Amino acid sequence: MRVRPAGLILGSFLCLLSLDSGCGEPASVENQEGSASTDVPSLHPAPAQLYDEGQVLDFKLTFSSDQWAMFQAIHNNPPPSSLRDTYTKVYVHCSFEALGIRFEDAACRPKGNPEYWKDEKKPQFVVKFDHWDKDGRFLTLRRLNLEATPFALAPVRDRLGMWLMRQAGLKAPRVNHARVYKDGALLGLYMNVEQIDKEFIQSRFTKSKGNLYSQGQYLETNTSTNDTSRLTTFYDLVEDEPMTGDHARFFTQIDQLLDLRVLLAQTAAEVVLPTGDNFSNGGTNFYYYDDPATGRFILLPWDLDTITDPELAPASANPYSFWGAPSLGLKPNKLLQLLYQNPAWKSEFESDLVKLRDSVYSKLPAYTDQVCTQIRGDVLKDPNAYAPIEDFDRDCAAIKKHVADRTAYLTQVLKR
């Protein structure tokens, strides 16, 4: 069965709850060295304030009583697994305020894996500004992602991972922390993760009218045209290639479709951390951008909340074939398995991995200290913190030890 781009399927059991909300929507701060693409547009200064890592921001959400009741109904009645891939999103009306600026009629919905919503002391949010009005923007942005995963004792992993990606010269989202208030009451501390969308593409690429695909397959831009033929060609090429034999023709064709320099660099960045359910693991937490400037697909990182997890991303994860924890049931990444059969590309990946290990990755413990110190007081005051402060401290220390253990393991395996 061929893997093809999935369309958006309207309809969800949540619509049957008679919720009066929009059901079924169509769906860098730093100067980066070593970036695979130059001439990157400058980021808008106003959004940069929203992702300032030097401070913990205050975000204020306000709901009417009926709209909050709708939000809770959605959050407390997640869709069955058979409907989760439909990409139907149900939003309620809310208002949002930050940096002294208020957006009256925003749209809010729960964020994250619905399987985990029951474990959340504080709901995670997507806040959209263009849901009710397609031209709505908050400081040029269409949406915000407010993340508070219930399984991280120290809520820092996406921030640490994306920092490493950006330091490695990759086009990665910005992440900082924010105190989120609901109707004036503190909900707690959240990570504020920049969304990969049209505005993100405009800020990172010289040509921004190409197709953007979430999870490597769902079309997020140019949906009215809905031409996914190039992505289908790409997936067909990979699927049809046998795992053994002479891959010379495949290597030539894939080089014309993919920016392999970026792909190998991002794979190395995922592997050095390592990640647990991302591109390098055979997972779907990544984006593809079909860049009109180069005619190639560009891999973009997303959702790094499993990095350094002792079970989901152990320090002893094989750098060539770690397909995530067995419980996740991820399939091996066939594209990577094929690329590693090209000696030059495998050597390039290994060189990237060693360079990252000895440069940016070696700085991750110090950056972890910086972030954990910055947010510790807010974790202490968080009325919905997922763990006592002692566990937070232990997790911050465990992340640093994980880096040391990973460094030693990679040195042993790579023999350099």
Coordinates of N, CA and C in Angstrom, one line a residue, residues 183-376:
D183 N -8.9 33.7 33.1 CA -9.8 34.5 33.8 C -9.2 35.1 35.0
G184 N -7.9 35.5 34.9 CA -7.3 36.2 36.0 C -6.6 35.3 37.0
A185 N -6.8 34.0 37.0 CA -6.2 33.0 37.9 C -5.1 32.3 37.2
L186 N -4.0 32.1 37.9 CA -2.8 31.4 37.3 C -3.1 30.0 37.1
L187 N -3.0 29.5 35.8 CA -3.1 28.1 35.5 C -1.8 27.4 35.7
G188 N -0.7 28.2 35.4 CA 0.7 27.6 35.6 C 1.6 28.0 34.6
L189 N 2.8 27.3 34.5 CA 3.9 27.6 33.6 C 3.7 26.7 32.4
Y190 N 3.9 27.3 31.2 CA 3.8 26.7 29.9 C 5.1 27.0 29.1
M191 N 5.3 26.1 28.1 CA 6.3 26.4 27.1 C 5.5 27.0 25.9
N192 N 6.0 28.1 25.4 CA 5.4 28.8 24.3 C 6.2 28.4 23.0
V193 N 5.6 27.5 22.2 CA 6.3 27.0 21.0 C 5.9 27.6 19.8
E194 N 6.8 28.2 19.0 CA 6.4 28.8 17.7 C 5.8 27.8 16.8
Q195 N 4.7 28.2 16.1 CA 4.1 27.3 15.2 C 4.8 27.3 13.8
I196 N 4.9 26.2 13.2 CA 5.4 26.1 11.8 C 4.2 26.3 10.9
D197 N 4.1 27.4 10.3 CA 3.0 27.7 9.4 C 3.4 28.7 8.3
K198 N 2.5 29.3 7.6 CA 2.9 30.2 6.5 C 3.8 31.4 7.0
E199 N 3.5 31.9 8.2 CA 4.3 33.0 8.7 C 5.7 32.5 9.0
F200 N 5.8 31.3 9.6 CA 7.1 30.7 9.9 C 7.9 30.6 8.6
I201 N 7.3 30.1 7.5 CA 8.0 29.9 6.2 C 8.4 31.3 5.7
Q202 N 7.5 32.3 5.8 CA 7.9 33.6 5.3 C 9.1 34.2 6.0
S203 N 9.2 33.9 7.2 CA 10.3 34.4 8.0 C 11.7 33.7 7.9
R204 N 11.6 32.5 7.3 CA 12.8 31.7 7.2 C 13.3 31.4 5.7
F205 N 12.4 31.6 4.8 CA 12.7 31.3 3.4 C 12.6 32.5 2.5
T206 N 13.4 32.5 1.4 CA 13.3 33.7 0.5 C 12.0 33.5 -0.4
K207 N 11.6 32.3 -0.6 CA 10.3 32.1 -1.4 C 9.4 31.2 -0.5
S208 N 8.2 31.8 -0.2 CA 7.4 31.2 0.8 C 6.0 30.7 0.3
K209 N 5.9 30.4 -1.0 CA 4.6 30.0 -1.6 C 4.6 28.5 -1.9
G210 N 5.6 27.8 -1.4 CA 5.6 26.3 -1.6 C 4.6 25.6 -0.6
N211 N 4.5 24.3 -0.9 CA 3.6 23.5 0.0 C 4.3 23.2 1.3
L212 N 3.6 23.3 2.4 CA 4.1 22.9 3.7 C 3.2 21.7 4.2
Y213 N 3.9 20.7 4.7 CA 3.2 19.4 5.1 C 3.5 19.1 6.5
S214 N 2.5 19.1 7.4 CA 2.7 18.6 8.7 C 2.7 17.1 8.8
Q215 N 3.5 16.5 9.7 CA 3.6 15.1 9.8 C 4.1 14.5 8.5
G216 N 4.8 15.3 7.7 CA 5.3 14.8 6.4 C 4.3 14.5 5.4
Q217 N 3.0 14.8 5.6 CA 1.9 14.4 4.7 C 0.7 15.3 4.6
Y218 N 0.4 16.0 5.7 CA -0.9 16.8 5.7 C -0.6 18.2 5.1
L219 N -1.2 18.6 4.0 CA -1.0 19.8 3.4 C -1.6 21.0 4.3
E220 N -0.7 21.9 4.6 CA -1.1 23.1 5.5 C -1.2 24.4 4.7
T221 N -0.6 24.5 3.5 CA -0.7 25.7 2.7 C -1.1 25.3 1.3
N222 N -1.6 26.3 0.6 CA -2.1 26.1 -0.8 C -3.2 25.0 -0.8
T223 N -4.0 25.0 0.2 CA -5.0 24.0 0.3 C -6.1 24.1 -0.8
S224 N -6.3 25.3 -1.3 CA -7.3 25.5 -2.4 C -6.8 24.9 -3.7
T225 N -5.5 24.9 -3.9 CA -5.0 24.3 -5.1 C -4.9 22.8 -4.9
N226 N -4.4 22.4 -3.7 CA -4.4 21.0 -3.3 C -3.6 20.1 -4.2
D227 N -2.5 20.6 -4.7 CA -1.6 19.8 -5.6 C -0.5 19.1 -4.8
T228 N -0.6 17.9 -4.4 CA 0.4 17.2 -3.7 C 1.1 16.2 -4.5
S229 N 1.1 16.4 -5.8 CA 1.7 15.4 -6.7 C 3.2 15.2 -6.5
R230 N 3.9 16.3 -6.2 CA 5.4 16.1 -5.9 C 5.7 15.3 -4.7
L231 N 4.9 15.5 -3.7 CA 5.1 14.6 -2.5 C 4.8 13.2 -2.8
T232 N 3.7 12.9 -3.5 CA 3.4 11.6 -3.9 C 4.5 10.9 -4.7
T233 N 5.1 11.7 -5.6 CA 6.3 11.2 -6.4 C 7.4 10.8 -5.5
F234 N 7.7 11.7 -4.5 CA 8.7 11.4 -3.5 C 8.5 10.1 -2.7
Y235 N 7.3 10.0 -2.2 CA 7.0 8.8 -1.4 C 6.9 7.6 -2.2
D236 N 6.4 7.7 -3.4 CA 6.5 6.5 -4.3 C 7.9 6.1 -4.6
L237 N 8.8 7.0 -4.8 CA 10.2 6.7 -5.1 C 10.8 5.9 -4.0
V238 N 10.5 6.3 -2.7 CA 11.1 5.6 -1.6 C 10.4 4.3 -1.4
E239 N 9.1 4.2 -1.6 CA 8.4 2.9 -1.3 C 8.8 1.9 -2.4
D240 N 9.0 2.3 -3.6 CA 9.3 1.4 -4.7 C 10.7 0.9 -4.7
E241 N 11.6 1.6 -4.0 CA 13.0 1.2 -4.0 C 13.3 0.0 -3.2
P242 N 13.8 -1.1 -3.7 CA 14.2 -2.3 -2.9 C 15.3 -2.0 -1.9
M243 N 15.3 -2.7 -0.8 CA 16.3 -2.4 0.3 C 17.7 -2.9 -0.1
T244 N 17.8 -3.8 -1.1 CA 19.1 -4.3 -1.5 C 19.3 -4.0 -3.0
G245 N 20.5 -4.1 -3.4 CA 20.9 -3.9 -4.8 C 21.6 -2.6 -5.0
D246 N 21.7 -2.3 -6.3 CA 22.3 -1.0 -6.8 C 21.3 0.1 -6.7
H247 N 21.6 1.1 -5.8 CA 20.7 2.2 -5.6 C 21.1 3.5 -6.4
A248 N 22.0 3.3 -7.4 CA 22.5 4.5 -8.1 C 21.4 5.4 -8.7
R249 N 20.5 4.9 -9.3 CA 19.4 5.7 -9.9 C 18.6 6.3 -8.8
F250 N 18.3 5.6 -7.8 CA 17.5 6.1 -6.6 C 18.2 7.3 -6.0
F251 N 19.5 7.1 -5.8 CA 20.3 8.2 -5.2 C 20.3 9.5 -6.0
T252 N 20.4 9.3 -7.3 CA 20.3 10.5 -8.2 C 18.9 11.2 -8.1
Q253 N 17.9 10.4 -8.1 CA 16.5 10.9 -8.1 C 16.2 11.6 -6.8
I254 N 16.6 10.9 -5.7 CA 16.3 11.5 -4.3 C 17.0 12.7 -4.1
D255 N 18.2 12.8 -4.6 CA 19.0 14.1 -4.5 C 18.4 15.2 -5.2
Q256 N 17.6 15.0 -6.2 CA 16.9 16.0 -6.9 C 15.6 16.5 -6.2
L257 N 15.1 15.6 -5.4 CA 13.8 15.9 -4.7 C 14.0 16.4 -3.3
L258 N 15.1 16.0 -2.6 CA 15.3 16.3 -1.2 C 16.6 17.2 -1.0
D259 N 16.5 18.1 -0.1 CA 17.7 18.8 0.4 C 18.4 17.9 1.4
L260 N 19.3 17.1 0.9 CA 20.0 16.1 1.7 C 20.9 16.7 2.7
R261 N 21.5 17.9 2.4 CA 22.3 18.5 3.4 C 21.6 18.9 4.6
V262 N 20.4 19.4 4.5 CA 19.5 19.7 5.6 C 19.0 18.5 6.3
L263 N 18.6 17.5 5.5 CA 18.1 16.3 6.1 C 19.1 15.5 6.9
L264 N 20.3 15.4 6.4 CA 21.4 14.7 7.2 C 21.7 15.5 8.5
A265 N 21.8 16.8 8.3 CA 22.1 17.7 9.5 C 21.0 17.6 10.6
Q266 N 19.8 17.6 10.2 CA 18.7 17.5 11.2 C 18.7 16.1 11.8
T267 N 18.9 15.1 11.0 CA 18.9 13.7 11.5 C 20.0 13.6 12.5
A268 N 21.2 14.2 12.2 CA 22.3 14.1 13.2 C 21.9 14.9 14.5
A269 N 21.2 16.0 14.4 CA 20.8 16.7 15.6 C 19.8 15.9 16.4
E270 N 18.8 15.2 15.7 CA 17.9 14.4 16.4 C 18.6 13.2 17.1
V271 N 19.6 12.6 16.4 CA 20.3 11.5 16.9 C 21.2 11.8 18.1
V272 N 21.8 13.0 18.1 CA 22.7 13.3 19.2 C 21.9 13.6 20.5
L273 N 20.7 14.0 20.4 CA 20.0 14.3 21.6 C 19.7 13.1 22.5
P274 N 19.2 12.0 22.2 CA 18.4 11.7 20.9 C 16.9 12.0 21.1
T275 N 16.2 11.9 20.0 CA 14.7 12.0 20.1 C 14.1 10.6 20.2
G276 N 12.8 10.6 20.5 CA 12.1 9.3 20.6 C 11.0 9.0 19.7
D277 N 10.4 10.0 19.0 CA 9.3 9.8 18.1 C 9.3 10.8 17.0
N278 N 10.5 11.0 16.4 CA 10.6 12.1 15.4 C 11.0 11.4 14.1
F279 N 11.5 12.3 13.1 CA 11.8 11.8 11.8 C 12.8 10.6 11.9
S280 N 13.9 10.8 12.6 CA 15.0 9.8 12.7 C 14.5 8.5 13.3
N281 N 13.4 8.5 14.0 CA 12.9 7.3 14.7 C 11.8 6.6 13.9
G282 N 11.4 7.2 12.7 CA 10.3 6.6 12.0 C 9.0 7.2 12.4
G283 N 9.0 8.3 13.2 CA 7.8 8.9 13.7 C 7.3 10.0 12.7
T284 N 6.3 10.7 13.1 CA 5.7 11.7 12.2 C 5.8 13.1 12.8
N285 N 6.6 13.3 13.8 CA 6.8 14.7 14.3 C 7.9 15.4 13.5
F286 N 7.5 15.9 12.4 CA 8.3 16.7 11.5 C 7.5 17.4 10.5
Y287 N 8.0 18.3 9.8 CA 7.4 19.0 8.6 C 8.3 18.8 7.4
Y288 N 7.6 18.9 6.2 CA 8.3 19.0 5.0 C 7.9 20.4 4.4
Y289 N 8.9 21.1 3.9 CA 8.5 22.3 3.1 C 9.1 22.1 1.7
D290 N 8.2 22.2 0.7 CA 8.6 22.1 -0.7 C 9.1 23.5 -1.2
D291 N 10.4 23.7 -1.1 CA 10.9 25.0 -1.3 C 11.0 25.4 -2.8
P292 N 10.3 26.4 -3.3 CA 10.3 26.8 -4.7 C 11.7 27.3 -5.1
A293 N 12.5 27.8 -4.1 CA 13.8 28.4 -4.5 C 14.8 27.3 -4.9
T294 N 14.7 26.1 -4.3 CA 15.6 25.1 -4.6 C 15.0 23.9 -5.4
G295 N 13.6 23.8 -5.4 CA 13.0 22.7 -6.0 C 13.1 21.4 -5.2
R296 N 13.5 21.5 -3.9 CA 13.7 20.4 -3.1 C 12.8 20.5 -1.8
F297 N 12.5 19.3 -1.2 CA 11.8 19.3 0.0 C 12.8 19.6 1.2
I298 N 12.4 20.4 2.1 CA 13.3 20.7 3.3 C 12.6 20.1 4.5
L299 N 13.4 19.4 5.3 CA 12.9 18.8 6.5 C 13.0 19.8 7.6
L300 N 11.9 19.9 8.4 CA 11.9 20.9 9.5 C 11.5 20.1 10.8
P301 N 12.1 20.5 11.9 CA 11.9 19.8 13.2 C 10.6 20.2 13.9
W302 N 10.1 19.3 14.6 CA 8.8 19.6 15.4 C 8.7 18.6 16.6
D303 N 8.2 19.1 17.7 CA 7.7 18.3 18.8 C 8.9 17.5 19.4
L304 N 9.7 18.1 20.1 CA 10.9 17.4 20.7 C 10.7 17.1 22.2
D305 N 9.5 16.8 22.6 CA 9.3 16.7 24.0 C 9.7 15.4 24.6
T306 N 10.2 14.5 23.8 CA 10.7 13.2 24.4 C 12.2 13.1 24.5
I307 N 12.9 14.2 24.1 CA 14.4 14.1 24.2 C 14.9 13.9 25.6
T308 N 16.0 13.1 25.7 CA 16.7 12.7 26.9 C 15.8 11.9 27.9
D309 N 14.6 11.5 27.4 CA 13.8 10.6 28.3 C 14.5 9.3 28.4
P310 N 14.7 8.8 29.6 CA 15.4 7.5 29.8 C 14.8 6.3 29.1
E311 N 13.4 6.3 28.9 CA 12.7 5.2 28.3 C 12.5 5.5 26.8
L312 N 12.0 6.6 26.5 CA 11.6 6.9 25.1 C 12.8 7.3 24.3
A313 N 13.9 7.8 24.9 CA 15.1 8.3 24.1 C 16.3 8.0 25.0
P314 N 16.7 6.8 25.2 CA 17.8 6.4 26.1 C 19.1 6.9 25.5
A315 N 20.1 7.0 26.4 CA 21.4 7.5 26.0 C 22.1 6.4 25.2
S316 N 21.7 5.2 25.2 CA 22.3 4.1 24.4 C 21.5 3.8 23.1
A317 N 20.7 4.8 22.7 CA 19.9 4.6 21.5 C 20.9 4.5 20.3
N318 N 20.7 3.4 19.5 CA 21.6 3.2 18.3 C 21.5 4.4 17.4
P319 N 22.6 5.0 17.0 CA 22.6 6.2 16.1 C 22.1 5.9 14.7
Y320 N 22.0 4.7 14.3 CA 21.6 4.3 12.9 C 20.2 3.7 12.9
S321 N 19.7 3.1 14.0 CA 18.5 2.4 13.9 C 17.7 2.3 15.2
F322 N 17.5 3.5 15.8 CA 16.6 3.6 17.0 C 15.3 4.0 16.5
W323 N 14.3 3.1 16.5 CA 13.0 3.4 16.0 C 12.0 3.7 17.2
G324 N 12.5 4.3 18.2 CA 11.6 4.7 19.3 C 11.4 3.5 20.3
A325 N 10.7 3.8 21.4 CA 10.4 2.7 22.3 C 9.5 1.7 21.7
P326 N 9.7 0.4 21.9 CA 8.8 -0.6 21.3 C 7.3 -0.3 21.6
S327 N 7.0 0.3 22.7 CA 5.6 0.5 23.0 C 4.9 1.5 22.0
L328 N 5.7 2.3 21.3 CA 5.2 3.3 20.3 C 4.8 2.6 19.0
G329 N 5.4 1.5 18.7 CA 5.1 0.7 17.5 C 5.5 1.5 16.2
L330 N 6.6 2.3 16.3 CA 7.0 3.0 15.1 C 7.7 2.1 14.1
K331 N 7.5 2.3 12.8 CA 8.1 1.5 11.8 C 9.5 2.2 11.4
P332 N 10.5 1.4 11.1 CA 11.8 1.9 10.7 C 11.7 2.9 9.5
N333 N 12.5 3.9 9.6 CA 12.5 5.0 8.6 C 13.3 4.4 7.3
K334 N 12.5 4.0 6.3 CA 13.1 3.4 5.1 C 14.0 4.3 4.4
L335 N 13.6 5.6 4.3 CA 14.4 6.6 3.6 C 15.8 6.6 4.2
L336 N 15.9 6.7 5.6 CA 17.2 6.7 6.2 C 18.0 5.4 6.0
Q337 N 17.3 4.3 6.0 CA 18.0 3.0 5.8 C 18.6 3.0 4.4
L338 N 17.9 3.6 3.4 CA 18.5 3.6 2.1 C 19.6 4.6 2.0
L339 N 19.5 5.8 2.6 CA 20.5 6.8 2.5 C 21.8 6.4 3.2
Y340 N 21.7 5.6 4.2 CA 22.9 5.1 4.9 C 23.7 4.1 4.1
Q341 N 23.0 3.6 3.0 CA 23.8 2.7 2.1 C 24.6 3.5 1.1
N342 N 24.5 4.8 1.1 CA 25.4 5.6 0.3 C 26.6 6.0 1.1
P343 N 27.8 5.5 0.9 CA 28.9 5.7 1.8 C 29.2 7.2 2.0
A344 N 29.1 8.0 1.0 CA 29.4 9.5 1.1 C 28.3 10.1 2.1
W345 N 27.1 9.8 1.9 CA 26.0 10.4 2.8 C 26.1 9.9 4.2
K346 N 26.4 8.6 4.4 CA 26.6 8.1 5.7 C 27.7 8.7 6.4
S347 N 28.8 8.9 5.7 CA 30.0 9.6 6.3 C 29.6 11.1 6.6
E348 N 28.8 11.7 5.8 CA 28.4 13.1 6.1 C 27.6 13.2 7.3
F349 N 26.7 12.2 7.5 CA 25.8 12.1 8.7 C 26.7 11.9 9.9
E350 N 27.7 11.0 9.8 CA 28.5 10.8 11.0 C 29.4 12.0 11.3
S351 N 29.9 12.7 10.3 CA 30.7 13.9 10.6 C 29.8 15.0 11.2
D352 N 28.6 15.1 10.8 CA 27.6 16.1 11.4 C 27.4 15.7 12.9
L353 N 27.3 14.4 13.1 CA 27.0 13.9 14.5 C 28.1 14.2 15.4
V354 N 29.4 13.9 14.9 CA 30.5 14.1 15.8 C 30.7 15.6 16.0
K355 N 30.5 16.4 15.0 CA 30.7 17.9 15.1 C 29.7 18.4 16.2
L356 N 28.4 18.0 16.1 CA 27.4 18.4 17.0 C 27.7 18.0 18.4
R357 N 28.1 16.7 18.6 CA 28.4 16.2 19.9 C 29.5 17.0 20.6
D358 N 30.5 17.4 19.8 CA 31.6 18.1 20.4 C 31.5 19.6 20.4
S359 N 30.4 20.2 19.9 CA 30.2 21.6 19.9 C 28.9 22.0 20.6
V360 N 27.8 22.1 19.9 CA 26.6 22.5 20.4 C 26.1 21.6 21.6
Y361 N 26.1 20.3 21.3 CA 25.6 19.4 22.3 C 26.4 19.5 23.7
S362 N 27.7 19.7 23.6 CA 28.5 19.9 24.8 C 28.1 21.1 25.6
K363 N 27.4 22.0 25.0 CA 26.9 23.2 25.7 C 25.5 23.1 26.2
L364 N 24.9 21.9 25.9 CA 23.5 21.7 26.4 C 23.4 21.7 27.9
P365 N 24.3 21.1 28.7 CA 24.2 21.1 30.1 C 24.2 22.5 30.7
A366 N 25.0 23.4 30.2 CA 25.0 24.8 30.7 C 23.7 25.5 30.3
Y367 N 23.2 25.2 29.1 CA 21.9 25.9 28.7 C 20.8 25.3 29.6
T368 N 20.9 24.0 29.9 CA 19.9 23.4 30.8 C 19.9 24.1 32.1
D369 N 21.0 24.3 32.7 CA 21.2 25.1 34.0 C 20.5 26.4 33.8
Q370 N 20.8 27.1 32.7 CA 20.3 28.5 32.5 C 18.7 28.4 32.5
V371 N 18.1 27.5 31.8 CA 16.7 27.5 31.7 C 16.0 27.0 33.0
C372 N 16.6 26.0 33.6 CA 16.0 25.5 34.9 C 16.1 26.5 36.0
T373 N 17.2 27.3 36.0 CA 17.3 28.4 37.0 C 16.3 29.5 36.7
Q374 N 16.1 29.8 35.4 CA 15.2 30.9 35.1 C 13.8 30.5 35.5
I375 N 13.3 29.3 35.3 CA 11.9 29.0 35.6 C 11.6 28.4 36.9
R376 N 12.7 28.1 37.7 CA 12.5 27.4 39.0 C 11.5 28.0 39.9

